[in-house]
Short mmCIF file of C-alpha atoms and ligand atoms in Angstrom, two decimals:
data_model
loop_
_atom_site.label_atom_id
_atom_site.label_comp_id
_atom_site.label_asym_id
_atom_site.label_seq_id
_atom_site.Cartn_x
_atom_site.Cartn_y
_atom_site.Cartn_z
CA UNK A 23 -0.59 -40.65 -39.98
CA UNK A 24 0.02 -37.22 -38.58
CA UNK A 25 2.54 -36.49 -36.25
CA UNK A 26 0.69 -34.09 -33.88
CA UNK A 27 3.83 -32.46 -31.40
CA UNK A 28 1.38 -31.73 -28.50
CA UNK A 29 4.05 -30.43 -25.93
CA UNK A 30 5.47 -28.07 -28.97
CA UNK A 31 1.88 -26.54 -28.71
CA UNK A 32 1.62 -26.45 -24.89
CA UNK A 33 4.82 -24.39 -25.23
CA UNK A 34 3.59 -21.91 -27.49
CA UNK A 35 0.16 -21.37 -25.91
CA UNK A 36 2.27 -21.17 -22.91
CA UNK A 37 4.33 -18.58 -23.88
CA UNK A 38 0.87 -16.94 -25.26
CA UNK A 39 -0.62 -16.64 -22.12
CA UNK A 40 2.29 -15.00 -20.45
CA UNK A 41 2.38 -12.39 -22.89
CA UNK A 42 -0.90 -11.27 -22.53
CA UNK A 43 -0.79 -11.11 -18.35
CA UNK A 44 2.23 -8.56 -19.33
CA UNK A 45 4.37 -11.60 -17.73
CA UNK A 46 6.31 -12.51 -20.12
CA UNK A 47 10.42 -11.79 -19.63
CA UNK A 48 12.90 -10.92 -22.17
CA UNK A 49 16.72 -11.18 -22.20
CA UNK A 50 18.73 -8.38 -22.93
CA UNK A 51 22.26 -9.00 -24.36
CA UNK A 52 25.05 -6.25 -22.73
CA UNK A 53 28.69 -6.12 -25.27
CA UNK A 54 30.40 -4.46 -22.28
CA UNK A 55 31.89 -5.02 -18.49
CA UNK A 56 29.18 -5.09 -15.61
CA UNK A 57 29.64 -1.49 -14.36
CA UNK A 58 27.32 1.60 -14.24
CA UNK A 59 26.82 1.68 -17.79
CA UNK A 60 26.09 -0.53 -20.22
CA UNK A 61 26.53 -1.13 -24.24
CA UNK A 62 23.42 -2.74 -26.00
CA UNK A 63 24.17 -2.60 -29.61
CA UNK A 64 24.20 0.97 -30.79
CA UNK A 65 23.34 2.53 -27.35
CA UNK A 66 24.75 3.22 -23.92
CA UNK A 67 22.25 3.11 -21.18
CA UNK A 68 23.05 4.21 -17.90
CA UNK A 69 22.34 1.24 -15.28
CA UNK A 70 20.83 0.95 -11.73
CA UNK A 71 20.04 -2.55 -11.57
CA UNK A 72 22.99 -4.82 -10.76
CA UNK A 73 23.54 -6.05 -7.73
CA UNK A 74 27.47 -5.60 -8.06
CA UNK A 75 27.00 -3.12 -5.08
CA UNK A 76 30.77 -2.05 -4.54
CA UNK A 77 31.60 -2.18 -8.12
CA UNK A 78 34.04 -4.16 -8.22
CA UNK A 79 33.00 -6.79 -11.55
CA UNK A 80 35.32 -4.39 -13.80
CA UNK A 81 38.04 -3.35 -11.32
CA UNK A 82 41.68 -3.79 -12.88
CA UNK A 83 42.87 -5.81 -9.72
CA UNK A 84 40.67 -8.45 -10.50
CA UNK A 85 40.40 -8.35 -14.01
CA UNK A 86 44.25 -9.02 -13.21
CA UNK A 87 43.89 -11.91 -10.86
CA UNK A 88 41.62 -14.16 -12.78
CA UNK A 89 44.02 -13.85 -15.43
CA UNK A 90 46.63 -14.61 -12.95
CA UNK A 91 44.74 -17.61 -11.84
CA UNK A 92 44.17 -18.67 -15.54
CA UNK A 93 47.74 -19.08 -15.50
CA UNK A 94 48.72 -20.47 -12.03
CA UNK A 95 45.71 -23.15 -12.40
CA UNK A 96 44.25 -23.65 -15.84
CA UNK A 97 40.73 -22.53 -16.69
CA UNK A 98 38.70 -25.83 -15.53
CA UNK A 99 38.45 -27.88 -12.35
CA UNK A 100 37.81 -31.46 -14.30
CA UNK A 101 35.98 -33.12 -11.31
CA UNK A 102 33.58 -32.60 -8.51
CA UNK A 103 35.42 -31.69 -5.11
CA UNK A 104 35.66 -35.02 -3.95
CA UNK A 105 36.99 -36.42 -6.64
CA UNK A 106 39.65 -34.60 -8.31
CA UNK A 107 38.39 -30.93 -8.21
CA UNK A 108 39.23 -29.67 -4.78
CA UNK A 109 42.41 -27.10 -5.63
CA UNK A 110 44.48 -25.26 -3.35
CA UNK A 111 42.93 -22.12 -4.47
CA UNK A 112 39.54 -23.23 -3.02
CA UNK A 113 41.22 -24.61 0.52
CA UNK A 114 42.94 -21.12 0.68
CA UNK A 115 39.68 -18.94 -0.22
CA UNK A 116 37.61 -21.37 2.48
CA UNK A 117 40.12 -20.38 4.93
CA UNK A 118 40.34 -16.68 4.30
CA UNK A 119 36.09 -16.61 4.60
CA UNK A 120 36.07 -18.58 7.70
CA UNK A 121 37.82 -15.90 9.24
CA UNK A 122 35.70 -13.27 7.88
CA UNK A 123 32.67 -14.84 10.09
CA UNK A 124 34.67 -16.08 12.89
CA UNK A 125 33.84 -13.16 15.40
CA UNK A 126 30.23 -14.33 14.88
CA UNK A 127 29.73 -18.40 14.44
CA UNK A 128 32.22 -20.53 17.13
CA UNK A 129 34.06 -23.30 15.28
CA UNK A 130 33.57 -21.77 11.99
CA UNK A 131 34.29 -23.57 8.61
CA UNK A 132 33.66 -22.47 4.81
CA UNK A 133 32.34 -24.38 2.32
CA UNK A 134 32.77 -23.28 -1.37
CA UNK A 135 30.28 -23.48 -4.02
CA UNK A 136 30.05 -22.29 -7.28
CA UNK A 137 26.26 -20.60 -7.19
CA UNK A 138 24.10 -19.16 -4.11
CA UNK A 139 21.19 -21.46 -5.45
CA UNK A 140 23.38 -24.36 -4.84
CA UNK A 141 24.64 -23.59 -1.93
CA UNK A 142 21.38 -22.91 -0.41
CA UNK A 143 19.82 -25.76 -2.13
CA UNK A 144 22.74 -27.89 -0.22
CA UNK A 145 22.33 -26.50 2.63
CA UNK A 146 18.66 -27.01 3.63
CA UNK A 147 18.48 -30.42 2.03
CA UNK A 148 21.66 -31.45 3.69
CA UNK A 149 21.21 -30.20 7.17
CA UNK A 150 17.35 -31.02 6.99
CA UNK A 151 18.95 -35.16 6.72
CA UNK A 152 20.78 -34.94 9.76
CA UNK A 153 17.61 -36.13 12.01
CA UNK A 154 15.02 -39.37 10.64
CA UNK A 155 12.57 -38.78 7.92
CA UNK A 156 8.91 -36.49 9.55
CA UNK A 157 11.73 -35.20 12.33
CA UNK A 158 12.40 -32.07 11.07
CA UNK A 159 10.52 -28.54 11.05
CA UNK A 160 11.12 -26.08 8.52
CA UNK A 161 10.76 -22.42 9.56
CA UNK A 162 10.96 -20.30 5.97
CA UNK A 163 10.16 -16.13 5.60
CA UNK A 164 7.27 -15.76 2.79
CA UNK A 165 9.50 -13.39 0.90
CA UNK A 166 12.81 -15.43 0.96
CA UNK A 167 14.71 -15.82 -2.48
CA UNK A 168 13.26 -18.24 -4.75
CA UNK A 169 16.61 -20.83 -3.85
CA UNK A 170 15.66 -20.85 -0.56
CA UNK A 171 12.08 -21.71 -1.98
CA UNK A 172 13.24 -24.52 -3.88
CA UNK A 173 15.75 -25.66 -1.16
CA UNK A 174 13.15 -25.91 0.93
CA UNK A 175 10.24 -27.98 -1.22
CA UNK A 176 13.12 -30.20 -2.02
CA UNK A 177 14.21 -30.57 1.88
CA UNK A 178 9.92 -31.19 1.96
CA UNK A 179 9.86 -33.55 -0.53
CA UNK A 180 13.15 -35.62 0.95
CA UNK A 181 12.31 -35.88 4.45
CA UNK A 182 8.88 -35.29 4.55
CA UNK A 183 9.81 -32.17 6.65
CA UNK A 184 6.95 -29.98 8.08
CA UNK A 185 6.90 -26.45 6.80
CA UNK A 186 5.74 -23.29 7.99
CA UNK A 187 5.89 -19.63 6.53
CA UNK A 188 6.53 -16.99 8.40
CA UNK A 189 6.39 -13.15 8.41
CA UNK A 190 9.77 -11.78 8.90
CA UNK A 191 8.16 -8.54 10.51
CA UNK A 192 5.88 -10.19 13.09
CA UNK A 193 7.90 -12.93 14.82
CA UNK A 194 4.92 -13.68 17.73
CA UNK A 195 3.63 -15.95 15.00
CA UNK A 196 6.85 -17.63 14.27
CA UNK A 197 7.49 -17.91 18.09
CA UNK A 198 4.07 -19.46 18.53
CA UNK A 199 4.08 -22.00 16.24
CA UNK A 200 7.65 -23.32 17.92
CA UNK A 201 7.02 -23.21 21.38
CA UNK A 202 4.64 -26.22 20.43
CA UNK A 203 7.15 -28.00 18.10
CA UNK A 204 8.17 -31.18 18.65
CA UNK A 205 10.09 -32.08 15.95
CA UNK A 206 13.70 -32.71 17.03
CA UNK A 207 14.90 -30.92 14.25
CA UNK A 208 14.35 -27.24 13.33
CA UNK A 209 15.66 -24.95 11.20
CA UNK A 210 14.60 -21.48 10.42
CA UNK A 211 15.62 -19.78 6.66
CA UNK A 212 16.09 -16.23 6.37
CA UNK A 213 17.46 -13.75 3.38
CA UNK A 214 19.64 -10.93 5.53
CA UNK A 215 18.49 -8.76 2.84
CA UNK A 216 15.18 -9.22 1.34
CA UNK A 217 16.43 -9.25 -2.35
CA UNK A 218 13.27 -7.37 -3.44
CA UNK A 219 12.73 -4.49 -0.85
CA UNK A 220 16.17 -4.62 0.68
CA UNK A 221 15.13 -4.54 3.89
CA UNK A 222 17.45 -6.19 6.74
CA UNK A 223 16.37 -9.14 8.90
CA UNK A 224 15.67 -8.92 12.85
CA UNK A 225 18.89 -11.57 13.15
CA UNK A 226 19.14 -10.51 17.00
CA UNK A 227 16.00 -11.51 17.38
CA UNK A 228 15.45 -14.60 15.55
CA UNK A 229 19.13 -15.68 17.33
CA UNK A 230 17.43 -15.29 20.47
CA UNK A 231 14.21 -17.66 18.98
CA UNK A 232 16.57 -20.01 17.76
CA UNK A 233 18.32 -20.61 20.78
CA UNK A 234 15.32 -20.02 22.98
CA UNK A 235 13.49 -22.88 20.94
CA UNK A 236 16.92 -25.29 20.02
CA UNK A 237 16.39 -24.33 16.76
CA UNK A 238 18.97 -23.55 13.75
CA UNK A 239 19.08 -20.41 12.26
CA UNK A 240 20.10 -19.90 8.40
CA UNK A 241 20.78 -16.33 7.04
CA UNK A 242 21.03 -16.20 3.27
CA UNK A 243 23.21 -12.72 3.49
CA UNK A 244 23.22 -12.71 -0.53
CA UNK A 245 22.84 -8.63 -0.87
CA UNK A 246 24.93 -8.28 2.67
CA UNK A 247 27.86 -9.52 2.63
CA UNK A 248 30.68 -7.10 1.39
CA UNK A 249 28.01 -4.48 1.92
CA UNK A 250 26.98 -4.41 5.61
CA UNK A 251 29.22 -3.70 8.55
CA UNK A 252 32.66 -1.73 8.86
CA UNK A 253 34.41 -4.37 7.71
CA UNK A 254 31.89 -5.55 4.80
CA UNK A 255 32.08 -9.08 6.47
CA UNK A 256 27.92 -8.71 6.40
CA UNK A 257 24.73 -8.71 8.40
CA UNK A 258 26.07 -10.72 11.27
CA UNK A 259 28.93 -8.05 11.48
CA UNK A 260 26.70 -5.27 11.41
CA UNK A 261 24.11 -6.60 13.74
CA UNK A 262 27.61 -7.79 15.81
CA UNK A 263 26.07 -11.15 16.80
CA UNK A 264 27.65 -14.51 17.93
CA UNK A 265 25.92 -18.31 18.01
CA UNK A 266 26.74 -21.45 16.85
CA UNK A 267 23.33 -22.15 15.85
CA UNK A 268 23.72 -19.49 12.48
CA UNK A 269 24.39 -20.83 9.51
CA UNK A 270 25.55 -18.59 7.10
CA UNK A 271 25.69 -18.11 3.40
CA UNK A 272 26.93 -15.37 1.33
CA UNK A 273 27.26 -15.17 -2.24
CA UNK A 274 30.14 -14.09 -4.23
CA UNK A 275 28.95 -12.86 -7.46
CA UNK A 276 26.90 -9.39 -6.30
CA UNK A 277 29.34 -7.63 -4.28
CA UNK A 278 32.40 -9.62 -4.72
CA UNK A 279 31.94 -8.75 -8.28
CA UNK A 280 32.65 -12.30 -9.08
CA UNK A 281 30.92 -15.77 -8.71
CA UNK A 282 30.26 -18.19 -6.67
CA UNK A 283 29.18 -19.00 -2.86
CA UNK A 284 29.77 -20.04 0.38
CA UNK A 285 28.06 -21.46 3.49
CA UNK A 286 29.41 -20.68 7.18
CA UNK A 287 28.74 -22.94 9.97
CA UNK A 288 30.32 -24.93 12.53
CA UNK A 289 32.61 -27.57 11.59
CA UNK A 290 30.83 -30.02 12.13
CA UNK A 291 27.72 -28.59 9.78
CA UNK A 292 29.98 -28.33 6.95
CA UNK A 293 31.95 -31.97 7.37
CA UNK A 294 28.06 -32.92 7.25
CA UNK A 295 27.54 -31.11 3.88
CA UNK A 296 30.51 -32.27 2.66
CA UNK A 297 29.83 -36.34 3.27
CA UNK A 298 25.98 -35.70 2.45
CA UNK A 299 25.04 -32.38 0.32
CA UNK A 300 23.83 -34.02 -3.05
CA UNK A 301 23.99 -30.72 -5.46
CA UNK A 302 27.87 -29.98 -3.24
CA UNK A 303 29.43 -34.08 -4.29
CA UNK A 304 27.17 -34.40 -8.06
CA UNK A 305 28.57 -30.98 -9.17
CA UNK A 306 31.64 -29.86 -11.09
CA UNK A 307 33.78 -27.83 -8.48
CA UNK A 308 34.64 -24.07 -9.80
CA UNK A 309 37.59 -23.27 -11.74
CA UNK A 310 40.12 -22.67 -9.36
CA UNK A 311 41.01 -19.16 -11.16
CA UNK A 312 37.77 -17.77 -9.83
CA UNK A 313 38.68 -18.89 -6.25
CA UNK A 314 41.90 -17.70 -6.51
CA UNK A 315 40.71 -14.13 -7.92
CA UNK A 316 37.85 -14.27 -4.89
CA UNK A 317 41.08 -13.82 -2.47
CA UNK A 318 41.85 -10.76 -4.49
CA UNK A 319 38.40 -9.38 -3.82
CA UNK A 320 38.09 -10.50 -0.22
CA UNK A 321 41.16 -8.66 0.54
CA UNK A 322 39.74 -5.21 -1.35
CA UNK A 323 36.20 -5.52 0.67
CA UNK A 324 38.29 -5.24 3.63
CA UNK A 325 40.80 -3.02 2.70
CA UNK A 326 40.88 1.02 2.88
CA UNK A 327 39.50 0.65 -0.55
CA UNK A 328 36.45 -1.41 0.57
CA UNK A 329 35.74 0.94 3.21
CA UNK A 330 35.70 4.28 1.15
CA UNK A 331 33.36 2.04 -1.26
CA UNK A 332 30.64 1.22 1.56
CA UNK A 333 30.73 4.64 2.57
CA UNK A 334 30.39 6.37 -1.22
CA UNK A 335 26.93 3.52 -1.10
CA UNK A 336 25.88 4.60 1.81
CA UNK A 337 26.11 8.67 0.82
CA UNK A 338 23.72 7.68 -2.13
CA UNK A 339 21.03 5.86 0.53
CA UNK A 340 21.31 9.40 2.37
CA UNK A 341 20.81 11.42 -0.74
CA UNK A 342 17.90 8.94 -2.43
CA UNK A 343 15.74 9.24 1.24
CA UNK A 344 16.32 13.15 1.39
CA UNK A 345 15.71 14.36 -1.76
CA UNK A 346 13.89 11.56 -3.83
CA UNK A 347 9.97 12.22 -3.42
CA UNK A 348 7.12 10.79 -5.22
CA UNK A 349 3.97 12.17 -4.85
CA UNK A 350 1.82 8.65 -6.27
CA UNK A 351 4.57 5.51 -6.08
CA UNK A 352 6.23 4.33 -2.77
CA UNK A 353 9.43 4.32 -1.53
CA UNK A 354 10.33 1.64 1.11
CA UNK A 355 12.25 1.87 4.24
CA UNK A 356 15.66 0.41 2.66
CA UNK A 357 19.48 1.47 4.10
CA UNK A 358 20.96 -0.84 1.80
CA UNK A 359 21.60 -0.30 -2.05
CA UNK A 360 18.59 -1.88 -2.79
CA UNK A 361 16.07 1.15 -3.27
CA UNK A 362 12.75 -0.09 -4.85
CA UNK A 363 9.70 1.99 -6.17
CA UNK A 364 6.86 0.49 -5.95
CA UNK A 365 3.65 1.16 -8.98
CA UNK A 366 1.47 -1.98 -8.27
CA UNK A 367 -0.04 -2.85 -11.50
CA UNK A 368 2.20 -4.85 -14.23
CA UNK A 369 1.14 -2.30 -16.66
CA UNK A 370 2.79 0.78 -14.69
CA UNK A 371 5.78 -0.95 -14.30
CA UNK A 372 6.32 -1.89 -17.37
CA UNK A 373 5.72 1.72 -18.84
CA UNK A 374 8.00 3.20 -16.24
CA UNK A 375 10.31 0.73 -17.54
CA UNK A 376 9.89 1.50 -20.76
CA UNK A 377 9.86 5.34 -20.47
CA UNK A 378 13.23 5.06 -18.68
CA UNK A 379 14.90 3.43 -21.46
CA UNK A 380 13.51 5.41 -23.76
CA UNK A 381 15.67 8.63 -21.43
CA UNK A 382 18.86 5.71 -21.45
CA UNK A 383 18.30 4.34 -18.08
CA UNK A 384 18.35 0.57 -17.65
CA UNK A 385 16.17 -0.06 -14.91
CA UNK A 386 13.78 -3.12 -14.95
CA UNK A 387 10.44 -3.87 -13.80
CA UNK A 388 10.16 -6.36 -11.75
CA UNK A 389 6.81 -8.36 -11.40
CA UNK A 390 5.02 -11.39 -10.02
CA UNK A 391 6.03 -14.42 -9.32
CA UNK A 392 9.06 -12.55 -8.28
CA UNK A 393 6.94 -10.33 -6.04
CA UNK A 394 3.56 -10.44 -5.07
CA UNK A 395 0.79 -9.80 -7.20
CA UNK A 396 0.24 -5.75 -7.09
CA UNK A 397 3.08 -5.02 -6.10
CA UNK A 398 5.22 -4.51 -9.21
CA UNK A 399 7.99 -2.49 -8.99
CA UNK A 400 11.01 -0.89 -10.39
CA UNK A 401 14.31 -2.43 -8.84
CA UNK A 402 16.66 0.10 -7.96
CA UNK A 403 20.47 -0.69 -7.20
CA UNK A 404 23.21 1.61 -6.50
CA UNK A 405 26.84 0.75 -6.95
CA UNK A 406 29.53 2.56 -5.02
CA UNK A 407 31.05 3.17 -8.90
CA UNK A 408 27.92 5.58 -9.05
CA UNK A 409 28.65 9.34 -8.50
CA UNK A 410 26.60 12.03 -6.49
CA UNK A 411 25.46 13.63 -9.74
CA UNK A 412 24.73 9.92 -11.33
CA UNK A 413 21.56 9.85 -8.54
CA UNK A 414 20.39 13.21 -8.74
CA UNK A 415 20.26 12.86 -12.46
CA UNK A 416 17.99 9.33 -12.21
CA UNK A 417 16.09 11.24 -8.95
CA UNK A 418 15.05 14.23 -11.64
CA UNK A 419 14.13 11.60 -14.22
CA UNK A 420 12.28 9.32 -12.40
CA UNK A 421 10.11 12.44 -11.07
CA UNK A 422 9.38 13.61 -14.30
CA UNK A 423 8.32 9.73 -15.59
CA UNK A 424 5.88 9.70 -12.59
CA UNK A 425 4.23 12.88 -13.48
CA UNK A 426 4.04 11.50 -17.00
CA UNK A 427 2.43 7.77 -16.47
CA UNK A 428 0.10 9.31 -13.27
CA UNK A 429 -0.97 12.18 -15.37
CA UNK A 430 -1.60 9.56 -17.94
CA UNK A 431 0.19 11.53 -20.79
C1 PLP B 523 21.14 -13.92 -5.97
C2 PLP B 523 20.63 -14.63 -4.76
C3 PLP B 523 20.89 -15.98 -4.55
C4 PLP B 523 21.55 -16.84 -5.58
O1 PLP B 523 22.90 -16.61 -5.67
P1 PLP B 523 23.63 -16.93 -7.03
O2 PLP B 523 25.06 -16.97 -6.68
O3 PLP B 523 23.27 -15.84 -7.96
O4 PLP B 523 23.10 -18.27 -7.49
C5 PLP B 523 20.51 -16.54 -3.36
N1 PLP B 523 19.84 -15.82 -2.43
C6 PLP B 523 19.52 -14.53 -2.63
C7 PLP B 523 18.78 -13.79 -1.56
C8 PLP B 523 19.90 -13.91 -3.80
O5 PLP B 523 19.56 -12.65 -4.02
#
């Protein structure tokens, strides 16, 4: 008798298929510190595609702290937070975020996770089980992150909640569809930043829905928070709003250089999560040394420091919308450090891609399912550890790699 291994074969022709859409992704292994360049065996490449925005995943302060916190707390947790895992250096990090979004949510406490994916996954399945199964109405942007996707579906699949996807840039439709909503529940999901074209969410606006419509309102400020407003606190900073409807989540691993998560609501939102949010009570809680060296890098987003670092980012947006000019690929209209170029075809992208590591530039393509079909793109990121000349230098390459792939030479 033959053992035939049918789902080894699914696999492979799987993996097949991929390859020949130009879909398939491959992992590249880095020897040295997240920072603007990076060591790949033999070679150096210069990078513009992390999303460690103030550069702060190398800086000597932190480095520092965790090993500070190593020492103070061990390197593991040992238990979920409700069991044994909740440590000091999580109650004091909770604290210190509260306060960063306290101007803008009334009541506000922190909850601590140890991923954006989990936090959001908590989140909307959590708060979606505070009314009766088929009483809730989901309100999600089509281009939100993919955890926000997932968080969602799940919520869908929980509570039978109703969902609805919305355009971010036309809110009439959104606004339509609620002023005939019944459902005593409903909760609209937002990124801040759209992860993929960087541009910022109407939050004044959908504030107004939300409370217009007794909705909630959850920002997923992911690529904002450290980056937007004066005092890097993010988008509801910059956009200098106040409700108690917003729920907020930021993640701690792009600009905060380190790892991690949080979720910002009223008290009562967050006792919620912490009594009911499955992925928050059936995880392992972070090791304490990474909240403790968080409180490090809280303190240097809102320092002097932190300031000087938004502004170097925000001199590189001014210099990449004057002087970078394509003559066949887009720009979009992004004022945050996420700058992509848009080539449409999988094929173009890839070459681009290809062509810029080939000149030592480490800048991938990004494609569909992450984006929408045709609309491949390159993924540009600055960090504020990126000098003046570091941009013109990538401006005057990626010019010459678009004369070279349009003039198909
Ligand atoms: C990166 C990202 C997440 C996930 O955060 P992690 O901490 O990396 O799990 C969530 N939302 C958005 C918009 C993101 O870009």
């Amino acid at each position: 008798m033959s053992n035939s291994f049918s789902a080894l074969d699914m696999a492979e022709h799987q993996i097949a298929d991929l390859d020949t859409k130009l879909l398939r992704r491959k992992l590249r292994t880095t020897e040295s510190p997240c920072d603007t360049k990076a060591r790949i065996g033999q070679r150096e490449l210069k990078t513009f595609c992390s999303n460690d925005y103030l550069g702060l995943a190398n800086h000597p302060e932190l480095v520092s702290a965790i090993a500070e916190g190593a020492k103070l707390y061990g390197v593991g947790s040992g238990a979920s937070h409700l069991i044994s895992g909740h440590s000091i250096a999580h109650d004091l990090l909770e604290k210190k975020l509260a306060t960063f979004e306290s101007a803008h949510i009334s009541d506000v406490r922190a909850l601590f996770f140890s991923t954006g994916y989990l936090a959001n996954v908590t989140a909307i399945t959590g708060l979606a089980r505070l009314a009766g199964p088929s009483e809730v109405s989901i309100y999600s942007a089509k281009l939100n992150h993919a955890s926000l996707i997932d968080g969602v579906r799940l919520a869908s699949a929980q509570t039978k909640a109703q969902v609805t996807l919305f355009d971010h840039q036309n809110l009439n439709f959104l606004e339509e569809v609620l002023k005939h909503d019944v459902h005593p529940l409903k909760l609209i999901v937002i990124d801040g930043v759209f992860s993929m074209d960087g541009d910022i969410a109407p939050v004044e606006n959908l504030i107004q829905i939300a409370e217009k419509y007794d909705a909630l309102l959850m920002v997923d400020d992911a690529h904002g928070f450290g980056v937007l407003g004066q005092q890097g606190h993010g988008i509801l900073e910059q956009s200098e709003v106040h409700s108690e409807r917003i729920i907020y989540i930021g993640t701690l691993g792009k600009a905060a250089g380190v790892s991690g998560a949080f979720i910002c609501a009223a008290a009562p939102f967050i006792e919620w999560l912490i009594q009911k949010g499955r992925p928050y009570i059936y995880s392992t809680a972070t090791p304490p040394a990474i909240a403790h060296t968080l409180l490090t890098s809280l303190e240097l987003i809102e320092s002097d420091e932190g300031i000087s670092r938004r502004q170097q980012l925000n001199q590189l947006i001014q210099i990449w919308h004057d002087e970078m000019k394509f003559t066949h690929w887009e720009k979009v209209p992004s004022f945050t450090p996420i700058q992509p170029v848009i080539l449409g075809s999988n094929a173009n992208a890839l070459a681009a891609a290809k062509l810029l590591d080939e000149v030592g530039y480490w800048i991938p393509a990004i494609r569909p399912p992450t984006v929408p079909v045709g609309s491949s793109r390159l993924r540009i990121t600055f960090s504020a550890n990126h000098s003046v000349e570091d941009l013109r230098k990538l401006i005057k390459t990626l010019k010459m790699i678009e004369q070279k792939i349009e003039s198909g030479s």
